[in-house]
Coordinates of C-alpha atoms in Angstrom, one line a residue:
X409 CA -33.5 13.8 45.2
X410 CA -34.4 16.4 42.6
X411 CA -32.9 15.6 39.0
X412 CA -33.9 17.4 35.6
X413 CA -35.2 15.1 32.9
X414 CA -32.6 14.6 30.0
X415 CA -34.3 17.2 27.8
X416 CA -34.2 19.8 30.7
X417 CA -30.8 19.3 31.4
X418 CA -29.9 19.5 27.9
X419 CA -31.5 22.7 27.6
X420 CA -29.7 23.9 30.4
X421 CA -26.4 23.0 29.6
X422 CA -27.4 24.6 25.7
X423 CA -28.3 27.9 27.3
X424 CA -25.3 28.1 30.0
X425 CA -23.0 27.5 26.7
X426 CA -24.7 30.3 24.8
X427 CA -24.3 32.4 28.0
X428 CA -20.8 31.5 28.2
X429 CA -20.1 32.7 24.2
X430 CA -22.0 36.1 24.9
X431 CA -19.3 36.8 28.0
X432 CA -16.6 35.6 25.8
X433 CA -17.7 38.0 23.1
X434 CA -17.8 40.6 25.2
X435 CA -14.3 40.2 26.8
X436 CA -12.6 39.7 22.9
X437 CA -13.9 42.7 21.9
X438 CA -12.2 44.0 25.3
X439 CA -9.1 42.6 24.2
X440 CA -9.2 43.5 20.6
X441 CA -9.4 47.4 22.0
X442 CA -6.3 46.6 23.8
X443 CA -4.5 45.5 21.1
X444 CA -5.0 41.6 21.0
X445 CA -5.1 39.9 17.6
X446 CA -7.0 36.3 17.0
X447 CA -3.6 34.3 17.5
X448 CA -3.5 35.8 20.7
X449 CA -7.3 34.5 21.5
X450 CA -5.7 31.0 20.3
X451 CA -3.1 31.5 22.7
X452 CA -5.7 32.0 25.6
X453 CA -8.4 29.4 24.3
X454 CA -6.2 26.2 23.8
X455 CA -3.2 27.1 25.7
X456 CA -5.4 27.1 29.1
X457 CA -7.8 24.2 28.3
X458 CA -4.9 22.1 27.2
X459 CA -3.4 22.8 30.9
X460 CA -6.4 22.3 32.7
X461 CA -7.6 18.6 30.4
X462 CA -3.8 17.4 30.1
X463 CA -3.9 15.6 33.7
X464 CA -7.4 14.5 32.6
X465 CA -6.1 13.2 29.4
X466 CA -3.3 11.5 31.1
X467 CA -5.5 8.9 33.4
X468 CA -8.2 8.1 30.3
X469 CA -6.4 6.4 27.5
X470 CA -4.1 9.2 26.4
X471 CA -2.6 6.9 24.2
X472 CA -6.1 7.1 22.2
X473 CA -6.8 10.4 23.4
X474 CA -9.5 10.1 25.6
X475 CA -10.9 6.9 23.4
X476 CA -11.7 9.5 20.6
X477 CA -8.6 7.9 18.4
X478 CA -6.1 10.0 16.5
X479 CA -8.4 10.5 13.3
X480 CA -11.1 11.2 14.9
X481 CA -9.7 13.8 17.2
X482 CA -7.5 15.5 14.1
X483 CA -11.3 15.9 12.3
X484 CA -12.6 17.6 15.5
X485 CA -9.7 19.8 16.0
X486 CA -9.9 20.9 12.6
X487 CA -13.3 21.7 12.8
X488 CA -13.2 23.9 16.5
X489 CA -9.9 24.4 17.1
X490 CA -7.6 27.3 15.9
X491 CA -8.8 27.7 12.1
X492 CA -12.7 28.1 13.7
X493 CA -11.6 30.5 15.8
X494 CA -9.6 32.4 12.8
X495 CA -12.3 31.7 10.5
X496 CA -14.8 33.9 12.9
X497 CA -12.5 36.4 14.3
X498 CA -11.1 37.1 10.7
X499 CA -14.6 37.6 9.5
X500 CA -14.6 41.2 10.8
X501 CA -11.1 42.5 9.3
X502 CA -13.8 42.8 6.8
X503 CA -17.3 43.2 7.9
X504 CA -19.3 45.0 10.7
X505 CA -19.7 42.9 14.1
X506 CA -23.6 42.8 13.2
X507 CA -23.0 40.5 10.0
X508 CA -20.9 37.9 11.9
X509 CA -24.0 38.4 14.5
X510 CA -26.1 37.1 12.6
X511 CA -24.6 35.5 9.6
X512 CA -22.7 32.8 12.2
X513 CA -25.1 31.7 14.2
X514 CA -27.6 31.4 11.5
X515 CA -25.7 29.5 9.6
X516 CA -24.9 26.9 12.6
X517 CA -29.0 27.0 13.2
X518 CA -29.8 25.9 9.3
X519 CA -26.9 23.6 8.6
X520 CA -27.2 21.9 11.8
X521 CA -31.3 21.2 11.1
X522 CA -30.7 20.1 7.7
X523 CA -27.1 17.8 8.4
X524 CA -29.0 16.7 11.4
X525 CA -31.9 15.4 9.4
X526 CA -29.8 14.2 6.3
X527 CA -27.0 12.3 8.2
X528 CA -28.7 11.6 12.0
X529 CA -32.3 11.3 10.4
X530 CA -33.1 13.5 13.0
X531 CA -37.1 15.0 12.1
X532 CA -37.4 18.5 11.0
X533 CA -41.4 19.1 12.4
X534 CA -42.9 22.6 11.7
X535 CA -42.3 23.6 15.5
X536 CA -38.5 24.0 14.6
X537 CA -39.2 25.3 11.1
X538 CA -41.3 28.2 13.0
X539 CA -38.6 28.9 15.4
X540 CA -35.7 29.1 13.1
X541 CA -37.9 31.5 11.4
X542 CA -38.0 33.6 14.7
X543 CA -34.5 33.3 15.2
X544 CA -33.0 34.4 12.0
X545 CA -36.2 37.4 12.0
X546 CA -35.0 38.8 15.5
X547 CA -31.4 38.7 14.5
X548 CA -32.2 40.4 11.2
X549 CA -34.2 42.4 13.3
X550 CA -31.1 43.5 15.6
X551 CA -28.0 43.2 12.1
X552 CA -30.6 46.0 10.3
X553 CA -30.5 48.5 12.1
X554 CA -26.4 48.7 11.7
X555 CA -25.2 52.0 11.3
X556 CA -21.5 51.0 9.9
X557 CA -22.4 48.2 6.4
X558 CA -18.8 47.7 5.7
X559 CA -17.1 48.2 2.4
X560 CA -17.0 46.8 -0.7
X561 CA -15.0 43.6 0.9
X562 CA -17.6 42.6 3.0
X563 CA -18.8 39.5 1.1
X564 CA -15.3 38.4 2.3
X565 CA -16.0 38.6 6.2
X566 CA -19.2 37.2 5.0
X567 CA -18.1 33.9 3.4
X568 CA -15.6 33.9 6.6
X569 CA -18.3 33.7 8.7
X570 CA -20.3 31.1 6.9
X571 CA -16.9 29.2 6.8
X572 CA -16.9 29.0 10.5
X573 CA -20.4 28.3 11.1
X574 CA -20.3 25.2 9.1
X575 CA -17.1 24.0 10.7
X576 CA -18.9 23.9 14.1
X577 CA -22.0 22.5 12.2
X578 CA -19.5 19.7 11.6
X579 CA -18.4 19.5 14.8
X580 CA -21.7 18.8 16.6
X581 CA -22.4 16.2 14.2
X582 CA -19.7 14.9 14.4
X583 CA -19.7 14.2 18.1
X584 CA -23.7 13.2 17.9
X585 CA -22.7 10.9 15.2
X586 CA -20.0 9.0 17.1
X587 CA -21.5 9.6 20.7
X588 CA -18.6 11.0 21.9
X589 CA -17.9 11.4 25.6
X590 CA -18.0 16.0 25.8
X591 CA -14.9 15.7 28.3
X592 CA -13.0 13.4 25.5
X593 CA -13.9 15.7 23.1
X594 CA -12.7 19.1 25.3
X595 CA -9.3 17.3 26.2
X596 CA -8.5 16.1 23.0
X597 CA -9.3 19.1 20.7
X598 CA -7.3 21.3 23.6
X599 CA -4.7 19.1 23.9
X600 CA -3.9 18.8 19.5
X601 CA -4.9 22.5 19.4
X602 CA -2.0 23.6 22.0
X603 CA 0.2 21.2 20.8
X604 CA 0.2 23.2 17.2
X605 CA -0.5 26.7 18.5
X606 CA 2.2 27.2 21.9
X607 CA 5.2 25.7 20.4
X608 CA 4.1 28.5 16.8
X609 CA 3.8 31.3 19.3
X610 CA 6.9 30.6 21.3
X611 CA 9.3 29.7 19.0
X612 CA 7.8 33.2 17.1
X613 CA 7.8 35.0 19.9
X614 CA 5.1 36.8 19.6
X615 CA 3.8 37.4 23.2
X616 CA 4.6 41.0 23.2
X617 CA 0.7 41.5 23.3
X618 CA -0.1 39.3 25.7
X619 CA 2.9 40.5 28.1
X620 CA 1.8 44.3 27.6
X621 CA -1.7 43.6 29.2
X622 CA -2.7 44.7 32.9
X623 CA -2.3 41.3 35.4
X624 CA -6.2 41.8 35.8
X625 CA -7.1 42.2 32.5
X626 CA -4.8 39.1 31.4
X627 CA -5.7 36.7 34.2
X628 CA -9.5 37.9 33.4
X629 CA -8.5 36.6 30.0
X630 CA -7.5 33.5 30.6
X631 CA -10.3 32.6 32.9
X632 CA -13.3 33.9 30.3
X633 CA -11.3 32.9 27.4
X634 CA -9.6 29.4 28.6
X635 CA -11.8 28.2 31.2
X636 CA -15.1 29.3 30.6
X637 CA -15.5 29.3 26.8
X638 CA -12.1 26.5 26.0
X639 CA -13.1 24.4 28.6
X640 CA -16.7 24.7 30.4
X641 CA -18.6 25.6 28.1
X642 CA -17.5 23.3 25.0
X643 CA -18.7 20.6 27.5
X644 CA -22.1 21.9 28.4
X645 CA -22.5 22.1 24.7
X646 CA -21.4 18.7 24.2
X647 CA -23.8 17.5 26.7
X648 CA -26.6 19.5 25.0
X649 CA -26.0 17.4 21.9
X650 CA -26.2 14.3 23.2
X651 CA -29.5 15.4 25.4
X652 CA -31.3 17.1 22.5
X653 CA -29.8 16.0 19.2
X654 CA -27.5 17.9 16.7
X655 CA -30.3 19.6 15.4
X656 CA -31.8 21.6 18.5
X657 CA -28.5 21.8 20.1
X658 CA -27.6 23.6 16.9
X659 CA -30.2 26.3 17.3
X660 CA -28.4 27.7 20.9
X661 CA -25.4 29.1 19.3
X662 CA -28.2 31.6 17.9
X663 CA -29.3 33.4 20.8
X664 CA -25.5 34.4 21.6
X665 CA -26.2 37.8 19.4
X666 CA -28.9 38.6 21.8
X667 CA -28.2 37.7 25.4
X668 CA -24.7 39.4 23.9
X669 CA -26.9 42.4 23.7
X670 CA -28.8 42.0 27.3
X671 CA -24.6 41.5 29.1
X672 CA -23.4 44.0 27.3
X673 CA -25.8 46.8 28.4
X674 CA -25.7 45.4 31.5
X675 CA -22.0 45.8 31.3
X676 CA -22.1 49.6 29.8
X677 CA -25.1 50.6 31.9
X678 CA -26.7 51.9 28.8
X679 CA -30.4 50.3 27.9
X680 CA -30.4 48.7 24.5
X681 CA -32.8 50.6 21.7
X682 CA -36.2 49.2 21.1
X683 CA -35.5 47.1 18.2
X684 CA -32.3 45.5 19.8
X685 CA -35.1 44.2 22.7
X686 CA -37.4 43.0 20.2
X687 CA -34.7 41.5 18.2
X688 CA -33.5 39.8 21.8
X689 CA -37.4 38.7 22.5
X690 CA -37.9 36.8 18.5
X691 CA -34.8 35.2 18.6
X692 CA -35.3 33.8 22.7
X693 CA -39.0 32.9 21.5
X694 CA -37.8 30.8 18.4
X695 CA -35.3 29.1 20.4
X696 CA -38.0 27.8 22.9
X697 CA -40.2 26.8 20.3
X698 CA -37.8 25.2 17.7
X699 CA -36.0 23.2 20.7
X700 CA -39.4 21.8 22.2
X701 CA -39.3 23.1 25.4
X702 CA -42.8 21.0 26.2
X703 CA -41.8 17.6 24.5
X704 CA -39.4 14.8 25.1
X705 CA -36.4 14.4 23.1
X706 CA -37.5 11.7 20.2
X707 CA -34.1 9.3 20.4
X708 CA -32.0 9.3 16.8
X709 CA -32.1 6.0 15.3
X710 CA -28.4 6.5 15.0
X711 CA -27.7 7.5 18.3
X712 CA -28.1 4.3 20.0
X713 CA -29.3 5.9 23.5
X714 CA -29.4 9.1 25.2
X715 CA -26.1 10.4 27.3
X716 CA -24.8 9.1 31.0

């Protein structure tokens, strides 16, 4: 039977993640033009992973939460749970899309190399070096040729969005450093997230949004915002960390801006200028040549082994 080596799969899963964001971005911004907030996102995010990993939860230790252990889980959900996705969204109250973009994911790609290396003594070689150097150039490449720049608050959305890269630098460390099972890791951080976030909305009652959008349009909301990116695609990344390492796994959350690009002319019908396309090509190149697409994954001394 056909099976992909562990670096192949963990590419695989690191890409269908990134693919997963890009849709998700697309369908915020969807919902922000129809009046959605990032409480609302929240709402859609943890509210429908916690459904869909409760009865999960409930036949694997939920007493421990998966085996993760009440600390443990409290760190992770403070790192990607509701404040990540406030810390991101918030961002552009007060800067342009392009500098959370780039800014973000950039952010993610450098802290995760250089925690990886410090804390996982995972090797920085001048392969990754180069392609980090790609990636940040073709997002540059795509954030400078902005036509709105943003007022004179924008170091604001700025630090935001630094803020929230570093949290989910945090959070794939954390879960390389402790080898923590990806469908632990979904359950638990739904599970604490919802158990903070619905009973705030509820007793608030502030659903009005929510309740005003079109049964397509909400139930295409839940399934992009709660399955796809809550659920399926926090485990895919998950299992990219454990296959490649914090540090490579890192570098996928990078190429979002770009295959964000390729979807959403896709989705407009409207080809993309040339720079955006040679933005899109730098940043795709530097991802293949900072993960090391053509060698095996070197195992972390502090990882103990590779993932089931």
């Amino acid at each position: 039977m056909f099976s992909l080596s562990p670096v192949a799969s963990g590419i695989a899963a690191g890409l269908f993640a990134a693919l997963v964001w890009s849709t998700f971005m697309l369908f915020a911004k969807a919902g922000t033009t129809g009046g959605l907030l990032p409480q609302d996102f929240i709402l859609l995010r943890f509210g429908t992973a916690a459904l869909i990993m409760l009865p999960w939860l409930l036949r694997h230790d939920p007493l421990c939460l998966g085996g993760i252990g009440w600390g443990r889980a409290g760190v992770l959900t403070l790192l990607a749970g509701p404040s990540f996705i406030l810390l991101g969204t918030g961002g552009y109250l007060y800067a342009p899309l392009t500098h959370g973009a780039v800014i973000q994911p950039s952010t993610i790609a450098l802290a995760s190399m250089l925690a990886g290396a410090v804390l996982l003594r995972e090797r920085i070689t001048g392969a990754r070096l180069v392609g980090i150097a790609l990636i940040i150039g073709g997002l540059a490449l795509i954030a400078g040729h902005a036509d709105a720049m943003g007022g004179g608050m924008v170091w604001i959305g700025d630090l935001l969005f630094i803020a929230a890269g570093l949290c989910w630098t945090g959070f794939t460390i954390l879960i390389k450093r402790w080898e923590l099972d990806p469908l632990a890791v979904t359950a638990a951080v739904s599970v604490l997230s919802a158990l903070v976030v619905v009973p705030t909305m509820l007793v608030a009652g502030d659903l009005h949004r929510l309740a005003a959008l079109t049964p397509g349009m909400l139930a295409a909301q839940v399934i992009v915002q709660g399955v796809a990116s809550g659920v399926i695609a926090v485990i895919a990344f998950g299992i990219a960390v454990r296959r490649l390492g914090a540090a490579r796994a890192g570098l996928f959350p990078a190429i979002v801006p770009a295959l964000t690009l390729l979807l959403g002319s896709l989705w407009s019908g409207t080809l993309p200028q040339v720079f955006e396309i040679a933005g899109a090509a730098l940043a795709s190149i530097g991802l293949l040549v900072a993960v090391g697409l053509h060698r095996p994954a070197a195992p972390s001394p502090a990882a103990g082994g590779t993932a089931q």
